[in-house]
CSV table of C-alpha atoms in Angstrom, one decimal:
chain,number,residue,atom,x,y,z
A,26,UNK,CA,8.2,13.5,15.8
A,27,UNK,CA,9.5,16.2,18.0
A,28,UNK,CA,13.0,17.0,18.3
A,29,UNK,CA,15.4,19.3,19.3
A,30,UNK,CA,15.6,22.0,16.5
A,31,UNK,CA,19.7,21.6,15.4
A,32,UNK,CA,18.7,23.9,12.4
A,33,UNK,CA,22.5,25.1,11.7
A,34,UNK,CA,21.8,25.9,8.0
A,35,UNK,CA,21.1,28.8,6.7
A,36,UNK,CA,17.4,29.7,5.3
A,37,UNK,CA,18.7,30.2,1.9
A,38,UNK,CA,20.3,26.7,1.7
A,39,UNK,CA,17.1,25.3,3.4
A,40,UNK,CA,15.0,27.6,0.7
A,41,UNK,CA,16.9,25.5,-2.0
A,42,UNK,CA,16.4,22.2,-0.2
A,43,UNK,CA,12.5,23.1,-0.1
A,44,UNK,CA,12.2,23.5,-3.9
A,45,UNK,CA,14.2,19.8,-4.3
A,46,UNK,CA,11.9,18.2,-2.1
A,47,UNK,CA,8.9,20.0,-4.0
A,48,UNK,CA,10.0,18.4,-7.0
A,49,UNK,CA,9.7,15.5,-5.9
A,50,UNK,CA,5.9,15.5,-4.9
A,51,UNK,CA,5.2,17.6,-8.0
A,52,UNK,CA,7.0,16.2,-10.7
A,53,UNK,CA,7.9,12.5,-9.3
A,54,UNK,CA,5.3,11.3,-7.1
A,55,UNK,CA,2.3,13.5,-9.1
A,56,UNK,CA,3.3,13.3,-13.0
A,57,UNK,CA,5.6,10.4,-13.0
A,58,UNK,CA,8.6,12.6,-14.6
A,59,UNK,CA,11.1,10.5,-13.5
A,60,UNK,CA,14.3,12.6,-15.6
A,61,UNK,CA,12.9,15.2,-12.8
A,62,UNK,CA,15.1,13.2,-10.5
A,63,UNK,CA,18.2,14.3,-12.3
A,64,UNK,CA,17.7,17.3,-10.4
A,65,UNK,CA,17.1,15.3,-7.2
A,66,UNK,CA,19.6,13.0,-6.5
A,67,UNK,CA,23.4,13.5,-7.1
A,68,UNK,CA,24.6,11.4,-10.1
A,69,UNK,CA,26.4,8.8,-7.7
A,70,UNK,CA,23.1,9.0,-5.1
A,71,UNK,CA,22.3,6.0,-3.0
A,72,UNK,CA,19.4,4.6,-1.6
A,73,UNK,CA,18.6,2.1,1.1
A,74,UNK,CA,14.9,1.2,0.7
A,75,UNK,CA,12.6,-0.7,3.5
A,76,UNK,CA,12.7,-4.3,2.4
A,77,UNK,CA,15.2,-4.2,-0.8
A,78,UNK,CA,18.8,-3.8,-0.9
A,79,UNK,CA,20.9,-0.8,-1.8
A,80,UNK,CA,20.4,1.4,-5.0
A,81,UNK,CA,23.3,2.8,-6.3
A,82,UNK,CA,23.4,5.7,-9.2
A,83,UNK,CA,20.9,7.9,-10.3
A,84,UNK,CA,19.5,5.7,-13.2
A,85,UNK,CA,19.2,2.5,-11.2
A,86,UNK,CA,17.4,5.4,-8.8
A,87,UNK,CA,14.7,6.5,-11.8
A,88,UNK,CA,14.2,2.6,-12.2
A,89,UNK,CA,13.8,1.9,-8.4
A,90,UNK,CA,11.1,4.9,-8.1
A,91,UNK,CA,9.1,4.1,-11.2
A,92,UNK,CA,8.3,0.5,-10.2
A,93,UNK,CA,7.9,1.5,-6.8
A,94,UNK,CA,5.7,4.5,-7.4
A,95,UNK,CA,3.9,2.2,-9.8
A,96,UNK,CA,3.6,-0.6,-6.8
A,97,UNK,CA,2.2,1.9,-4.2
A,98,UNK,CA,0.1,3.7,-6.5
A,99,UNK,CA,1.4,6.8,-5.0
A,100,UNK,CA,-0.4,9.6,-6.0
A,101,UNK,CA,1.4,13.2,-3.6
A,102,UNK,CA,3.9,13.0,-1.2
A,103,UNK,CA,4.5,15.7,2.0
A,104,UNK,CA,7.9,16.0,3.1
A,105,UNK,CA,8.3,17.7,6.2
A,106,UNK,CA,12.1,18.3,7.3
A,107,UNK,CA,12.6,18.0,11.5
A,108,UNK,CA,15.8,18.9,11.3
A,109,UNK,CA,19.4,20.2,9.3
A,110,UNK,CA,22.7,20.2,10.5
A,111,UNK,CA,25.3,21.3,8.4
A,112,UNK,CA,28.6,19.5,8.1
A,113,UNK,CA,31.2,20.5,6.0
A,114,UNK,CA,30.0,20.5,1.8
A,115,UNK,CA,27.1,18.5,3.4
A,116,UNK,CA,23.6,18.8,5.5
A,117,UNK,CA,22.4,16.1,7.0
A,118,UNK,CA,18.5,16.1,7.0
A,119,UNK,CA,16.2,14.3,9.4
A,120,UNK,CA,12.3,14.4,8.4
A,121,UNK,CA,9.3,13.0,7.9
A,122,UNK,CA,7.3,12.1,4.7
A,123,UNK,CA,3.3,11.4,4.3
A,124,UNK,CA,2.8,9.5,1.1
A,125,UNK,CA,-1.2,9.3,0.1
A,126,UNK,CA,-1.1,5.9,-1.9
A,127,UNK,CA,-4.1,3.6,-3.4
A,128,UNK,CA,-7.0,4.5,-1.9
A,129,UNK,CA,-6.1,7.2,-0.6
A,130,UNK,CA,-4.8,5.8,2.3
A,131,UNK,CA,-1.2,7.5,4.0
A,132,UNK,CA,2.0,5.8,4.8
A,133,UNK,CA,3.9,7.9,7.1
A,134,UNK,CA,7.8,6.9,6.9
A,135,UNK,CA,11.0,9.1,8.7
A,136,UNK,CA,14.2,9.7,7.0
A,137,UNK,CA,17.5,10.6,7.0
A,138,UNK,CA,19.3,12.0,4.1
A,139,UNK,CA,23.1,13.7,3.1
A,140,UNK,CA,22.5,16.2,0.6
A,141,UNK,CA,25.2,17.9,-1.6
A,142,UNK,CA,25.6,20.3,-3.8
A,143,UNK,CA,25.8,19.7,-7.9
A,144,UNK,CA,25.0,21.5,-10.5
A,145,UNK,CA,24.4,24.7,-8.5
A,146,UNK,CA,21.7,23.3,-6.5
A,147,UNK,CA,21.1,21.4,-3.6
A,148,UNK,CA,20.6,16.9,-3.7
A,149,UNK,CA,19.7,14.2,-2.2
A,150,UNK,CA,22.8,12.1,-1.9
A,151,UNK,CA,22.1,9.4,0.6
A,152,UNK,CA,18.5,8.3,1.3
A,153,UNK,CA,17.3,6.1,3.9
A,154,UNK,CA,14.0,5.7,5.1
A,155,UNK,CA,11.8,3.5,7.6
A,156,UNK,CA,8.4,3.4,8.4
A,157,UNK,CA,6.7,4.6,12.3
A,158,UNK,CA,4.7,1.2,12.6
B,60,UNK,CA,26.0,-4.6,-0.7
B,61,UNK,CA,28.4,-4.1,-3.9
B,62,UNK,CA,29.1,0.1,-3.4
B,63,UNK,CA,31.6,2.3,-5.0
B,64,UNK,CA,34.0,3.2,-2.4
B,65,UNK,CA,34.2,6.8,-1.4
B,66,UNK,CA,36.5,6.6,1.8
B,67,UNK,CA,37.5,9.4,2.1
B,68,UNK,CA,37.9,8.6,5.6
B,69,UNK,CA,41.7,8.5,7.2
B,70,UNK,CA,42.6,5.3,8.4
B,71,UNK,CA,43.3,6.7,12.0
B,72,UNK,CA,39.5,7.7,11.5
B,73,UNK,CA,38.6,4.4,10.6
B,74,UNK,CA,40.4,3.1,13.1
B,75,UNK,CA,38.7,4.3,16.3
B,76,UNK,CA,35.0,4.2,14.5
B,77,UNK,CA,36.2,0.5,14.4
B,78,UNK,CA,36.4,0.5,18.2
B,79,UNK,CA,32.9,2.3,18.5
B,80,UNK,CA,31.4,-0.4,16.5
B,81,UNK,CA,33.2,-3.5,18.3
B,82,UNK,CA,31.8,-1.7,21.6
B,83,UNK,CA,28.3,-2.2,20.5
B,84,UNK,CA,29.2,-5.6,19.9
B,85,UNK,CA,31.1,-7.1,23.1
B,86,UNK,CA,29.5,-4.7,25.5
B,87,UNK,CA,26.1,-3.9,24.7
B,88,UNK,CA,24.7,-6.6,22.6
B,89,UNK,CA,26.8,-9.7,23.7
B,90,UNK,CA,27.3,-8.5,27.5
B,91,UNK,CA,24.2,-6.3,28.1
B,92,UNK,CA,26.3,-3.5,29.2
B,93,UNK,CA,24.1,-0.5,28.1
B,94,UNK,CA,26.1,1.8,30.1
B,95,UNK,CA,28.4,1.2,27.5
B,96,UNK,CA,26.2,3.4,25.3
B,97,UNK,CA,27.7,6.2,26.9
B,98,UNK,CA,30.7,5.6,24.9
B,99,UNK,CA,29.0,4.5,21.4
B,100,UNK,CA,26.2,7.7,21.5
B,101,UNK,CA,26.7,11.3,21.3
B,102,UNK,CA,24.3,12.8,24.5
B,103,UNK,CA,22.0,14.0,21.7
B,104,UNK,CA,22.1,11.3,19.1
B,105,UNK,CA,18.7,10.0,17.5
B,106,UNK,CA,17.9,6.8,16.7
B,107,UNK,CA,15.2,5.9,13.7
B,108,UNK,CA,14.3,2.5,13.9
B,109,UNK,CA,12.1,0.6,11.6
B,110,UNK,CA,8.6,-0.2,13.2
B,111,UNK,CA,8.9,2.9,15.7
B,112,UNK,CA,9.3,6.5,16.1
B,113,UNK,CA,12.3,8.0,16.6
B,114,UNK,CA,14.3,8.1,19.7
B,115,UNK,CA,16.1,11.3,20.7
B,116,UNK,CA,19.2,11.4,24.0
B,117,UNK,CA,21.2,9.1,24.7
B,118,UNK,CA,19.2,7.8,28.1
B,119,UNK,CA,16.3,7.1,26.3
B,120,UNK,CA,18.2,5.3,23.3
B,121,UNK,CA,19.9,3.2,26.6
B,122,UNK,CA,16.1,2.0,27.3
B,123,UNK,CA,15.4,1.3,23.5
B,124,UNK,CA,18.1,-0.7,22.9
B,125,UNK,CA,17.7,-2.4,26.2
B,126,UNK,CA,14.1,-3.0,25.7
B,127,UNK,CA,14.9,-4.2,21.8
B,128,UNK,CA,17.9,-6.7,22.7
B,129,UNK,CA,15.9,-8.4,25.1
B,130,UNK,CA,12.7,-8.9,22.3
B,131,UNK,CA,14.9,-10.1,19.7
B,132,UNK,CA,17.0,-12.3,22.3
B,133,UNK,CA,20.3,-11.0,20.6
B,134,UNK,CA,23.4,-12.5,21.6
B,135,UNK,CA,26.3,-11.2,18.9
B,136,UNK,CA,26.0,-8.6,16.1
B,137,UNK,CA,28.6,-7.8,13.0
B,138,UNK,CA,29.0,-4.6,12.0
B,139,UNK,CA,30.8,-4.2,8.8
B,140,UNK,CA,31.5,-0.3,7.5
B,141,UNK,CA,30.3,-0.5,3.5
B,142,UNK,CA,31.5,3.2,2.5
B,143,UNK,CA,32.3,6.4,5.1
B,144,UNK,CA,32.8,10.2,4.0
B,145,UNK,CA,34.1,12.9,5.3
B,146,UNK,CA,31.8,15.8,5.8
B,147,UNK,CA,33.1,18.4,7.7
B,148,UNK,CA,33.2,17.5,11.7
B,149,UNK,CA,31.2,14.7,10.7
B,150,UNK,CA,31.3,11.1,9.0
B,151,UNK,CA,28.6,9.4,6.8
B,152,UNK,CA,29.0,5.5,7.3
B,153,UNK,CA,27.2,3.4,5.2
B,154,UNK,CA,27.2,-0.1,6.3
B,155,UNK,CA,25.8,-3.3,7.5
B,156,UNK,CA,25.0,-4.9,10.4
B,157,UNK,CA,24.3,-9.1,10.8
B,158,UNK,CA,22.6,-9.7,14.0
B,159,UNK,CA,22.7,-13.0,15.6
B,160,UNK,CA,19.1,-13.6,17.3
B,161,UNK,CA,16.7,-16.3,19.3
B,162,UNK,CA,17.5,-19.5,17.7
B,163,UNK,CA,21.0,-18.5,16.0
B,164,UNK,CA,18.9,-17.1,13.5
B,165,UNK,CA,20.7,-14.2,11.1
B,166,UNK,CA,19.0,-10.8,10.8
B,167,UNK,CA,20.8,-8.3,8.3
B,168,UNK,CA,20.1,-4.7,8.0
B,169,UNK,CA,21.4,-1.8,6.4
B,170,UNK,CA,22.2,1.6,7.5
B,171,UNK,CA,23.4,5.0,8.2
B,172,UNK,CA,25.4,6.5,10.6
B,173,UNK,CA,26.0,10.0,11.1
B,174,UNK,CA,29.2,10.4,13.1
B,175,UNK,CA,30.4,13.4,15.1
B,176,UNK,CA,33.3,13.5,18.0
B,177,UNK,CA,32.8,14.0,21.5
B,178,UNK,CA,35.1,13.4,24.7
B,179,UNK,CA,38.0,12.6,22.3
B,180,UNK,CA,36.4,9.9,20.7
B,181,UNK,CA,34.0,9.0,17.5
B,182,UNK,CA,30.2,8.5,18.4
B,183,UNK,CA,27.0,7.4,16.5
B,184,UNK,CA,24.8,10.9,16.2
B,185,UNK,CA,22.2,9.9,13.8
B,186,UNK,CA,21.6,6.2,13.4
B,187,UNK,CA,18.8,4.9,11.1
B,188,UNK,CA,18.5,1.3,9.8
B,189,UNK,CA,16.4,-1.3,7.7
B,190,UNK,CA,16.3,-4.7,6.6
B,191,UNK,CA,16.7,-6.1,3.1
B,192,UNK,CA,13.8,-8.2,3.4
């Protein structure tokens, strides 16, 4: 995707933003640590998967990942964040994520998500997603 | 959707996002008005739709839409607002839209909308959307 940078938050917010969407690959997608998405997603986190209704709360979150995970055979994901525009105790990430999946095939999807701060870190808050093709 | 309401939206908010929405509805999908657009889209906004890349500027989101009503043969669409939230000079609308298609037949889809004000009104910024199924 190319876009118009929008890019109003600062490096050290998109530093800690980084290191949560790390997570995610290393602990998640890779070892299957599902707690790891306590520090993920805020405790009241949505998501709005592809083909399934709305997920509400972090646990019903863990469930939603493991099966899905489990159904993909996901094995790494790359998230690559397009853009972030702050607004107000919120950024609003676009980007783009490269799953590598059973046989090592990769499902490229785009996103959109709020993130927030809790805990002293930076989360995923809403989550919506959708694939190119 | 069941969702936790959040709304912490004013009503006079709520009120004209209303308007925005019911625009989409009468002018662009029922009337094929896409110069109506102008008044529903920030000049930058970005579309993600499922099943194609994203779509940045509002002129190029007047051909999409144009090109995509016409394919699906869409004659009415419901939007209904599920939760909004304040964040900062923006709004983050979750909600859900029921499209009326070729043959009466009823698509739903969720999404997100990240709102922002421009010439004294509420416009869709980042719009990204999926279906249930």
């Amino acid at each position: 995707m190319q876009a118009t940078k929008r890019m109003t938050v600062p490096e050290t917010v998109l530093a800690v933003m980084r290191k949560t969407n790390e997570l995610f690959h290393t602990e998640v997608v890779t070892k299957k640590n599902f707690d790891a998405l306590d520090r993920i997603y805020t405790a009241n986190a949505r998501i709005l998967p592809p083909g399934a209704p709305m997920v509400e709360g972090r646990e019903h979150i863990k469930s939603f990942w493991k099966q899905a995970i489990a159904a993909m055979g996901a094995t790494s994901v790359k998230l690559t964040t397009v853009d972030a525009e702050a607004a107000g105790d919120s950024v609003v990430e676009v980007g783009r994520a490269d799953l590598t999946v059973a046989g090592g095939q990769v499902v490229t999807v785009k996103y959109v998500v709020q993130w927030k701060q809790e805990d002293g870190t930076w989360k995923w808050h809403v989550d919506i997603w959708n694939p190119n093709q």
